[in-house]
mmCIF file of C-alpha atoms in Angstrom:
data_model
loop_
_atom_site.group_PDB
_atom_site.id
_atom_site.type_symbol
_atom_site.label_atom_id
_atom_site.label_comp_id
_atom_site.label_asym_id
_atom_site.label_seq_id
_atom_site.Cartn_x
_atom_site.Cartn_y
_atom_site.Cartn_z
ATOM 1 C CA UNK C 244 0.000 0.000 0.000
ATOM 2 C CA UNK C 245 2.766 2.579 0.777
ATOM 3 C CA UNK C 246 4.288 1.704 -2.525
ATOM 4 C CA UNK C 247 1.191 1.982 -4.591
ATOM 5 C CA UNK C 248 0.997 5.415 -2.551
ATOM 6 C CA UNK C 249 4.637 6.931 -2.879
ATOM 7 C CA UNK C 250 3.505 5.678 -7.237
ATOM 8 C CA UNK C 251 0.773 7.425 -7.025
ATOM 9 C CA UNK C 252 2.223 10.549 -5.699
ATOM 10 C CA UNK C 253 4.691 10.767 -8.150
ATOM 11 C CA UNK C 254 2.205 10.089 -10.917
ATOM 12 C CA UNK C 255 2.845 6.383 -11.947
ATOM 13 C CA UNK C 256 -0.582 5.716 -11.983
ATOM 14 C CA UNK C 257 -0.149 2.397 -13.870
ATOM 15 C CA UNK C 258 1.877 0.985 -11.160
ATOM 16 C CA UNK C 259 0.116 2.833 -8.689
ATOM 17 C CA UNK C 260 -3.168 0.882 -9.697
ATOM 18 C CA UNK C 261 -1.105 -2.591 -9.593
ATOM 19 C CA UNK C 262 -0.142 -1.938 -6.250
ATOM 20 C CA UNK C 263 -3.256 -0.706 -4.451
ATOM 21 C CA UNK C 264 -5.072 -3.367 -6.028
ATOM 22 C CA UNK C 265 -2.694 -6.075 -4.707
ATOM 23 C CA UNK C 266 -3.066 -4.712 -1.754
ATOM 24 C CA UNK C 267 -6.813 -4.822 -1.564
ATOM 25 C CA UNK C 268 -6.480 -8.628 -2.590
ATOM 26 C CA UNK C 269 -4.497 -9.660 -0.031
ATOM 27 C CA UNK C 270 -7.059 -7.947 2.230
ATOM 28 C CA UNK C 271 -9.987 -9.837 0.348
ATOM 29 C CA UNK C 272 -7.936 -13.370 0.093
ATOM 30 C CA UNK C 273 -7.839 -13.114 4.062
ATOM 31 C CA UNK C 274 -11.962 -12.996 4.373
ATOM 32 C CA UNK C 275 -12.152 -10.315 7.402
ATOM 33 C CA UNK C 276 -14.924 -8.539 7.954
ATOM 34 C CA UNK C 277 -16.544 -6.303 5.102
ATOM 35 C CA UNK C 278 -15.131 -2.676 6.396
ATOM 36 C CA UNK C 279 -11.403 -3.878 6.769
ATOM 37 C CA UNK C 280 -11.082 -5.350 2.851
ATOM 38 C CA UNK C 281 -11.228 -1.276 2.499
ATOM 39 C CA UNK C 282 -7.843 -0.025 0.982
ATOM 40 C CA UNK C 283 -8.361 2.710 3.309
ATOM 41 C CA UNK C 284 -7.807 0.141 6.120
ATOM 42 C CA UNK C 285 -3.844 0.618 5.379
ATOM 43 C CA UNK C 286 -3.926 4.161 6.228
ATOM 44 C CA UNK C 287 -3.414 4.506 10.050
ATOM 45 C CA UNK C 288 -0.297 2.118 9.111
ATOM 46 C CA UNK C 289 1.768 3.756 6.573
ATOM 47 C CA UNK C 290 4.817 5.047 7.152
ATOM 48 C CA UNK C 291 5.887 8.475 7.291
ATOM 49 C CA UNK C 292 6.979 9.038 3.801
ATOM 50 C CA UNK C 293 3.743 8.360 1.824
ATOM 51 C CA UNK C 294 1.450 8.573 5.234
ATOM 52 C CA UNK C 295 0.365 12.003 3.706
ATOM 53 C CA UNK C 296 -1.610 10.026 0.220
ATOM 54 C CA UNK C 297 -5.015 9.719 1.022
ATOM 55 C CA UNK C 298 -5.314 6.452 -0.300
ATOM 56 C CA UNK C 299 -8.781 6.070 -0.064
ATOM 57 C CA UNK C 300 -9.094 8.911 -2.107
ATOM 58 C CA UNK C 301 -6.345 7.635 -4.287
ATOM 59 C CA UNK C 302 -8.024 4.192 -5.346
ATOM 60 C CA UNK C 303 -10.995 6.126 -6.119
ATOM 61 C CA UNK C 304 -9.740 8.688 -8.532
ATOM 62 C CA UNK C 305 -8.123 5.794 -9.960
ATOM 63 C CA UNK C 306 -10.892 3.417 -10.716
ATOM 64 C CA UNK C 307 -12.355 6.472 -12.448
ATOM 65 C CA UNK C 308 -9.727 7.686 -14.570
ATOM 66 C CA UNK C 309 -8.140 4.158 -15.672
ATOM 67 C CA UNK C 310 -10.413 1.462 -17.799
ATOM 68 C CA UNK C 311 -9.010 -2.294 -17.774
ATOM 69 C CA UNK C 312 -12.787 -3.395 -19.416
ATOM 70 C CA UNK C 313 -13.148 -3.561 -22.893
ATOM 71 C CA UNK C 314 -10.888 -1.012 -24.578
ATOM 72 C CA UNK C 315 -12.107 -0.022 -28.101
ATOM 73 C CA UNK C 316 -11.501 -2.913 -30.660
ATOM 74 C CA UNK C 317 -9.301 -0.089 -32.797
ATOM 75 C CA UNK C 318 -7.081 -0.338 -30.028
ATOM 76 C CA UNK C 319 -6.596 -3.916 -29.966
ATOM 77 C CA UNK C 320 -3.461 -5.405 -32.282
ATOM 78 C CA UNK C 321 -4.602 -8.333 -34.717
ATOM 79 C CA UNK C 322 -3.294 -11.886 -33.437
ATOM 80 C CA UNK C 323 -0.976 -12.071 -36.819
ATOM 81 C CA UNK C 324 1.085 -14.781 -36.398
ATOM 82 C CA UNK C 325 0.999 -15.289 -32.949
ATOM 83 C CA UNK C 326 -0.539 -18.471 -32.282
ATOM 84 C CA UNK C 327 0.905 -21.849 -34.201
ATOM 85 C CA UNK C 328 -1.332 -24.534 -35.875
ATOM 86 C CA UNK C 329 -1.691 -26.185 -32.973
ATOM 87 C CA UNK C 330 -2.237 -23.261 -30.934
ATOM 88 C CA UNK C 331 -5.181 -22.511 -33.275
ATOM 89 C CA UNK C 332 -6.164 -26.199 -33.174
ATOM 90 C CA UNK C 333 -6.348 -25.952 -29.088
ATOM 91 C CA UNK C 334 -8.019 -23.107 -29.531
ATOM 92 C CA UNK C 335 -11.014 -24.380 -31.946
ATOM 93 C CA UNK C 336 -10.990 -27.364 -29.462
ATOM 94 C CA UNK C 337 -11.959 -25.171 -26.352
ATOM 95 C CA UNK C 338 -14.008 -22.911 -28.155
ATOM 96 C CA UNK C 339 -15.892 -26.191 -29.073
ATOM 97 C CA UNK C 340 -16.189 -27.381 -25.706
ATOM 98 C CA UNK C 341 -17.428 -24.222 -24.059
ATOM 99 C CA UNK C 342 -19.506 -23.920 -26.784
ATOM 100 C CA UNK C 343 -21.213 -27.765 -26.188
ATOM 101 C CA UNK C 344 -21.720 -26.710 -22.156
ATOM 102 C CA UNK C 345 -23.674 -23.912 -23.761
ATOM 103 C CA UNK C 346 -25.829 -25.971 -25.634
ATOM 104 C CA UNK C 347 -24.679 -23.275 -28.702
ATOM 105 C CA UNK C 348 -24.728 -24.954 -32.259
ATOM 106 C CA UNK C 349 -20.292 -25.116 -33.020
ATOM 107 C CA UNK C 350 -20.566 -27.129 -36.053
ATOM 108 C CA UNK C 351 -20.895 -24.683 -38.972
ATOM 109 C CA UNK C 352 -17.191 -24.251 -40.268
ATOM 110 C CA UNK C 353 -17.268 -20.623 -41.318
ATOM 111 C CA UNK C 354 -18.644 -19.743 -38.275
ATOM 112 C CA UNK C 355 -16.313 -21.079 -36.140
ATOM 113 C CA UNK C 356 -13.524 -20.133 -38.459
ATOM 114 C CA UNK C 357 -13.996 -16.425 -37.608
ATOM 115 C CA UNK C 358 -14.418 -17.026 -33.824
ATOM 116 C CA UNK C 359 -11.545 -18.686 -33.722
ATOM 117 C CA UNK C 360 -9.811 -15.801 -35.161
ATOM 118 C CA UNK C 361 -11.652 -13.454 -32.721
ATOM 119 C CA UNK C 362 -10.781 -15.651 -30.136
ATOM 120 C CA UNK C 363 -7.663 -15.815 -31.014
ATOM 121 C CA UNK C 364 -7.156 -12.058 -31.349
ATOM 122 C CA UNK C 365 -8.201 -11.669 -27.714
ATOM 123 C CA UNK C 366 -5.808 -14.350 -26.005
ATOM 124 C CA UNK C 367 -3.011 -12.765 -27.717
ATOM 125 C CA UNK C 368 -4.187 -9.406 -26.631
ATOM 126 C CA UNK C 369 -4.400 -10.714 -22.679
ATOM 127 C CA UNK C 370 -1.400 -11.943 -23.193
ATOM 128 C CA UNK C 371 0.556 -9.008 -24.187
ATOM 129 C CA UNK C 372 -0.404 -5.465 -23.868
ATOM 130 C CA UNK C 373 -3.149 -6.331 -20.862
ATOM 131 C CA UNK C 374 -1.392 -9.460 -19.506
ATOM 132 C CA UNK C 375 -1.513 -7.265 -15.944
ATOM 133 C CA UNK C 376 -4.582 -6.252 -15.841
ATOM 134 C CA UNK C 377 -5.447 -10.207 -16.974
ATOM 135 C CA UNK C 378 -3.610 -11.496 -14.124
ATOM 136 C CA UNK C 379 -5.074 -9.399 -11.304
ATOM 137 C CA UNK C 380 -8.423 -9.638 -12.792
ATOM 138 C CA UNK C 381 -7.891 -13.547 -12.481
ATOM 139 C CA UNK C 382 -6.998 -13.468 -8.956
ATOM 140 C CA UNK C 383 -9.818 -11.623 -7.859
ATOM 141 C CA UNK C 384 -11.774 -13.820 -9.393
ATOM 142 C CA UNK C 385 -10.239 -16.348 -6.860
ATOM 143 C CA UNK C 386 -12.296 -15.131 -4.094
ATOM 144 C CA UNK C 387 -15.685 -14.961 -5.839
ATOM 145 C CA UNK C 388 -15.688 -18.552 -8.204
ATOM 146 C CA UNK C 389 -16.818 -20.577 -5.921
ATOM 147 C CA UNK C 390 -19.557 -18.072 -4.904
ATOM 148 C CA UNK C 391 -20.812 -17.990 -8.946
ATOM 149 C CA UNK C 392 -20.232 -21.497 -9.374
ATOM 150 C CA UNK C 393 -22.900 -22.280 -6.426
ATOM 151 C CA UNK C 394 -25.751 -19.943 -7.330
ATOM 152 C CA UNK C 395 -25.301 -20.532 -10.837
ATOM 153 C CA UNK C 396 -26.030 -23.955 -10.471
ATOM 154 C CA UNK C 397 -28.636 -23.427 -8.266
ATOM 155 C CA UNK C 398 -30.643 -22.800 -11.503
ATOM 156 C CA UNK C 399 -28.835 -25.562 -13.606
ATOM 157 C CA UNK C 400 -26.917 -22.395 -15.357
ATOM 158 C CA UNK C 401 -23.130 -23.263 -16.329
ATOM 159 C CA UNK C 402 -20.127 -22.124 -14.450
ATOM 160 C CA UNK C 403 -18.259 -20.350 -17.418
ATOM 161 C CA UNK C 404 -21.221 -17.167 -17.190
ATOM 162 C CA UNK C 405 -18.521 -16.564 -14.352
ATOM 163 C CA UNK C 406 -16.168 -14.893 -17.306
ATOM 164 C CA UNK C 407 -19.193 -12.813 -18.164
ATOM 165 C CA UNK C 408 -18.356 -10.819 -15.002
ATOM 166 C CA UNK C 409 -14.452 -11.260 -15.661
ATOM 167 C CA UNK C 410 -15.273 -9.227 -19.105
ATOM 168 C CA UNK C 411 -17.854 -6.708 -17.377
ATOM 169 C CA UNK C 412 -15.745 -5.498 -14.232
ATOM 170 C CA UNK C 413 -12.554 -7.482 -13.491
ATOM 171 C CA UNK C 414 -14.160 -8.702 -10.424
ATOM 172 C CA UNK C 415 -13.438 -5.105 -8.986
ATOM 173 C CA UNK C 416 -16.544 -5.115 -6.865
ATOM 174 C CA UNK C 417 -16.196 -1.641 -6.305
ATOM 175 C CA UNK C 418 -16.143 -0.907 -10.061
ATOM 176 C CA UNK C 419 -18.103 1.987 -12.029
ATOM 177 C CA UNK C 420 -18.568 2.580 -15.628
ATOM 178 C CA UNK C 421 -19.135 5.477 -17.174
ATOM 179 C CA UNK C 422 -23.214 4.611 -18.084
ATOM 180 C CA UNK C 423 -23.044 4.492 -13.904
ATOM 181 C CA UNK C 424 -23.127 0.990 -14.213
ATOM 182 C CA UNK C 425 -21.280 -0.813 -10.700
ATOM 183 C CA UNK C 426 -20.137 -4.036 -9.114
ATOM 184 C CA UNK C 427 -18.754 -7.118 -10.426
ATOM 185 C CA UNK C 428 -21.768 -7.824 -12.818
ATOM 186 C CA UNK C 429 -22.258 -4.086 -13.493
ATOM 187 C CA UNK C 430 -25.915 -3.265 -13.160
ATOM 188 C CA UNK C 431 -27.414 0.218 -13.888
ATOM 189 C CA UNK C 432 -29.583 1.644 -11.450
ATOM 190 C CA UNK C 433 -33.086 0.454 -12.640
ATOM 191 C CA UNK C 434 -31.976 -2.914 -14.047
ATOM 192 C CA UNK C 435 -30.768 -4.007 -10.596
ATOM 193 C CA UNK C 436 -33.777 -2.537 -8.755
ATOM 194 C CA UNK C 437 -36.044 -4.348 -11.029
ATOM 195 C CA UNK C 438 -33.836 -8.130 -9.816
ATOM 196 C CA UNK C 439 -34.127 -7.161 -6.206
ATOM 197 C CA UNK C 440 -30.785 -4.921 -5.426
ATOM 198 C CA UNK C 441 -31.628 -2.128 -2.800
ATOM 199 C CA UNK C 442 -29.973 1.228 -3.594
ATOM 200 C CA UNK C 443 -30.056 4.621 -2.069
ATOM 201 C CA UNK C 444 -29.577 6.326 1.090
ATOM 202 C CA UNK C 445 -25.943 5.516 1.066
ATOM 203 C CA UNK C 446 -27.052 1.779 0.422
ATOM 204 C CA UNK C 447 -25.816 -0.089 -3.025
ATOM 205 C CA UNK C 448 -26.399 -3.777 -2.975
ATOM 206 C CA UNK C 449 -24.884 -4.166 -6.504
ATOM 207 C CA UNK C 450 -21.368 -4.136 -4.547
ATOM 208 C CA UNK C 451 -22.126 -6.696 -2.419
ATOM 209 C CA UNK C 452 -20.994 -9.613 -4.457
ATOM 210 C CA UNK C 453 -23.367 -12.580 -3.646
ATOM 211 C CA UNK C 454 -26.628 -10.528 -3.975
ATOM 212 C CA UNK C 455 -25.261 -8.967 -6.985
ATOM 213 C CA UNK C 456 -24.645 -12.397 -8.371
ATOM 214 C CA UNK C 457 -28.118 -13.666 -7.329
ATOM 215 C CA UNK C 458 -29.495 -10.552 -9.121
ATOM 216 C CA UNK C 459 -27.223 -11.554 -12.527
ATOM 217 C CA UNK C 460 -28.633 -15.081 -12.253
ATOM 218 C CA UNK C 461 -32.599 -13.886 -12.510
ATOM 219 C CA UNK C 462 -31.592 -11.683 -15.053
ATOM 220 C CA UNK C 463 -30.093 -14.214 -17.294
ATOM 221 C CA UNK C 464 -32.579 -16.902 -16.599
ATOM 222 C CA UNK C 465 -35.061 -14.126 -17.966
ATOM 223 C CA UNK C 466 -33.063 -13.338 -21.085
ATOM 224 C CA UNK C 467 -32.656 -17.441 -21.615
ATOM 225 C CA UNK C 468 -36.650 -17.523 -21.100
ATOM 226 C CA UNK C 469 -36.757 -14.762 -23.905
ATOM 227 C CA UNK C 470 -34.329 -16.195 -26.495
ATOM 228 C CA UNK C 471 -34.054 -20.338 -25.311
ATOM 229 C CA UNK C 472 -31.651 -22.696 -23.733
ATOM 230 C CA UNK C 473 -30.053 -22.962 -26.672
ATOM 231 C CA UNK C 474 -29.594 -19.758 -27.480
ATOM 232 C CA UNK C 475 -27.058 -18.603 -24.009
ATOM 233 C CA UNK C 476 -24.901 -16.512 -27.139
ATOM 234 C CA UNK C 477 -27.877 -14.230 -27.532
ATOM 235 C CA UNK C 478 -28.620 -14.362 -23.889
ATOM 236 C CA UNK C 479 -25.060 -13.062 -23.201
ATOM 237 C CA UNK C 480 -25.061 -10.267 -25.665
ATOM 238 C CA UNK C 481 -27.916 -9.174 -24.417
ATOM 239 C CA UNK C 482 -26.569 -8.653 -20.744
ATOM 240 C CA UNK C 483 -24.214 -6.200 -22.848
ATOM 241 C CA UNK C 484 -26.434 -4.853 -25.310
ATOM 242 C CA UNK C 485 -30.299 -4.975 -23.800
ATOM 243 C CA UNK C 486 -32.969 -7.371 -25.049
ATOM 244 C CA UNK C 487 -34.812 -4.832 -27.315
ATOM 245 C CA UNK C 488 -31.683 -4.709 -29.366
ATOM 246 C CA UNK C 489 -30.866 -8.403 -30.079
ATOM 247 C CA UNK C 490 -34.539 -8.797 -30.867
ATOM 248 C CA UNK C 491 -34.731 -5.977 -33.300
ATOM 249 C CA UNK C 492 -31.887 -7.354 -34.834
ATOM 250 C CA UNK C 493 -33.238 -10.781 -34.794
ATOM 251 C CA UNK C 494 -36.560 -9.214 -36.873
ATOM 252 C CA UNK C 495 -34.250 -8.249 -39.627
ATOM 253 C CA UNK C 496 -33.340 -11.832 -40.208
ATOM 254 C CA UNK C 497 -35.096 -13.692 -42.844
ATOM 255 C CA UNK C 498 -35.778 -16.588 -40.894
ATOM 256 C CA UNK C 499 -35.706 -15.574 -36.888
ATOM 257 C CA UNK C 500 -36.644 -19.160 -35.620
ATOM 258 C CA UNK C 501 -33.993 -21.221 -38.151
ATOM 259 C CA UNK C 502 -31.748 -18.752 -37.648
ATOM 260 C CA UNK C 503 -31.933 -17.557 -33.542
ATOM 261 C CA UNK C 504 -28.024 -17.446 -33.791
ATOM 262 C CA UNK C 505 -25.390 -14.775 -32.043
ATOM 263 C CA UNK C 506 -23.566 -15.299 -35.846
ATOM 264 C CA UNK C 507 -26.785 -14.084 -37.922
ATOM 265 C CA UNK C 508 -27.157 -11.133 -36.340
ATOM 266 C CA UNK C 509 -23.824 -10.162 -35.517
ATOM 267 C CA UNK C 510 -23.341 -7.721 -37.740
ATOM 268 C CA UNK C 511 -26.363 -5.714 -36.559
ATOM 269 C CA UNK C 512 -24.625 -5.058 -32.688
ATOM 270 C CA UNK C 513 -22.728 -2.577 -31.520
ATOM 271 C CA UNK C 514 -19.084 -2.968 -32.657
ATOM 272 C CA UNK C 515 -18.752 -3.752 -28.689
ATOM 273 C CA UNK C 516 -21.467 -6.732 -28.355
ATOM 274 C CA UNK C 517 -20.010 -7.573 -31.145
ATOM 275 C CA UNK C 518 -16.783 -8.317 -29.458
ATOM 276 C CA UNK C 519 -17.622 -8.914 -26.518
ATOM 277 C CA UNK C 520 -18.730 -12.592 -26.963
ATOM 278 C CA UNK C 521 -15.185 -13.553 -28.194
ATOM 279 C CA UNK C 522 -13.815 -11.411 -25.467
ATOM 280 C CA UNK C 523 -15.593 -13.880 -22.772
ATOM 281 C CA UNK C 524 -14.534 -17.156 -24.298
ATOM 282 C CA UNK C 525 -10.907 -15.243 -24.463
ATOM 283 C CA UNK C 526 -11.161 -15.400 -20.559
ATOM 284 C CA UNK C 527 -12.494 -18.872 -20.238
ATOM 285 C CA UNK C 528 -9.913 -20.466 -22.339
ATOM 286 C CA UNK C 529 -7.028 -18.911 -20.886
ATOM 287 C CA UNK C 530 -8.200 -19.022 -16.956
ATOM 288 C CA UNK C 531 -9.411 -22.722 -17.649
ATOM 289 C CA UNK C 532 -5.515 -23.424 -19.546
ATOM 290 C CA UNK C 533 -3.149 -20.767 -18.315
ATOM 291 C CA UNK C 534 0.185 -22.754 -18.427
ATOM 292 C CA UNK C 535 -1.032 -23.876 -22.181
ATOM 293 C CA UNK C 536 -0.335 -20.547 -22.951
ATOM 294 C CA UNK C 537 3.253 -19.711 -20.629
ATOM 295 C CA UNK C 538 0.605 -17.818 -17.305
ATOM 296 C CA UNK C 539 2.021 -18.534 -14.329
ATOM 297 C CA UNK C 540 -1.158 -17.940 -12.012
ATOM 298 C CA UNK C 541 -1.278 -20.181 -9.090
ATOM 299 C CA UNK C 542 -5.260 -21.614 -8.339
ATOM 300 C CA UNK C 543 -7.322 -20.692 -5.110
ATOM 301 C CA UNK C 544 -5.963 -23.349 -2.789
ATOM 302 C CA UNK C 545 -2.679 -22.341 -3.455
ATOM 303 C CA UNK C 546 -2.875 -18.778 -3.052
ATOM 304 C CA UNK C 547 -4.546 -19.510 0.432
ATOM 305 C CA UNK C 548 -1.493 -21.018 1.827
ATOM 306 C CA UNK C 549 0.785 -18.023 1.411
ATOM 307 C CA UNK C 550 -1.308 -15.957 4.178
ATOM 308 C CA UNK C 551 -1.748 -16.409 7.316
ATOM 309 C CA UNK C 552 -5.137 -14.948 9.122
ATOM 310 C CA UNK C 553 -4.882 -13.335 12.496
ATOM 311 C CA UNK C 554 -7.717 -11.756 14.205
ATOM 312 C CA UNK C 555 -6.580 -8.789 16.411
ATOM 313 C CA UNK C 556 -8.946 -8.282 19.726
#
């Protein structure tokens, strides 16, 4: 914390962000009580030379000002040559597999051809220019999996709609988009009112993490009600995009019962719901195979072991 402070005085705010977030984790990966996983819980603590960063303050103006979501596709480099044939085979493999648990129609061969490609694009781009903000995203994701894996499958819904909140917020509970969207799954005001999420008078239940997660459950059994179990793509893009907008596109088709597919309207989305289905299975393929890839990110268990819990009368 002191370092993240002394980086953020001097205006590394890169680093600065690294560091205060490591230190919140290590806060989080010890499970104390909700008001000491605070980064401001540091400050009585810090030593003279960077006691005088409000770090609270700090960590705030940082989660505004810096945005590890989903940075404008113009932004992100193509994959080129970065992945082998058998990278690329792996690749096709997993997308098939995640894309099975779905119950989401992989067998058309031009269709998987360009997710692949998308895909492909986006594991080389976590592994490169936002292999940090990859890695921390991945370890807070630590503390909540088991969490979404248990109410998710409360409701028979698979474990991977976990990445869905990897893509939306990083698992940075406390995060806020610019629409005023917050918390891991990133609900706007009305939308989590309207799933049961109290807010106002200096309450917000879309930061607490397990209601928020309840709340992103209802939601997407409702969009799988609207668009069917085998249609989780759509269901998924709709989270991003809003259901009036995948079924306006879905009107323009020529055939919107044959052809109820994330591919056939595609074109039709936002240049961001667009991406953002390859963006998820990015996530899924490389948290579910990091040392395939050269990650060196130890699991849950393991991270566990390296702290030890006191509780201070």
């Amino acid at each position: 914390a002191c370092t993240g402070a002394l980086l953020y005085k001097n205006g590394n705010l890169d680093d600065a962000q690294a560091n205060l977030e490591a230190a919140v984790l290590n806060l989080q990966l010890a499970d104390l009580p909700q008001d000491m996983q605070m980064i401001g819980f540091f400050q009585p603590y810090l030593p003279d030379e960077c006691g005088s960063v409000d770090l609270i303050k700090a960590y705030k103006s940082l989660l505004k000002t810096k945005s590890d979501g989903l940075t404008p596709i113009d932004e992100i480099p193509e994959a080129g040559n970065a992945f082998g044939p058998a990278d690329r085979a792996f690749i096709e493999m997993e997308i098939i597999r995640i894309m099975e648990i779905l119950g989401e129609d992989s067998s058309r061969p031009d269709e998987l051809q360009i997710f692949t490609d998308e895909v492909g694009k986006f594991i080389n781009y976590y592994l490169t220019s936002k292999q940090g903000w990859f890695e921390r995203s991945y370890y807070r994701m630590m503390k909540y999996r088991d969490t979404v894996d248990t109410v998710m499958s409360e409701k028979r819904l698979p474990s991977e709609l976990a990445y869905l909140a990897f893509i939306e917020s990083g698992y940075m509970y406390r995060a806020t988009s610019r629409a005023q969207a917050r918390g891991v799954w990133q609900f706007i005001r009305s939308t989590g009112r309207n799933y049961g999420l109290k807010i106002g008078r200096g309450r917000d239940e879309r930061l607490d993490p397990l209601k928020a997660t309840i709340a992103a459950r209802e939601y997407l059994l409702d969009l799988i009600s609207i668009f069917g179990s085998e249609s989780f793509l759509l269901a998924m893009a709709s989270y991003n995009a809003g259901e009036g907008r995948v079924q306006r596109c879905l009107r323009k088709v020529d055939d919107p019962f044959e052809d109820r597919s994330f591919w056939k309207i595609r074109d039709c989305l936002r240049r961001e719901t667009r991406e953002y289905i390859p963006r998820i299975i990015a996530a899924a393929v490389l948290c579910e195979n990091p040392t395939r890839f050269g990650l060196d990110l130890k699991p849950r268990s393991e991270l566990l072991k390296e702290f030890d819990i006191i509780i201070c009368p």
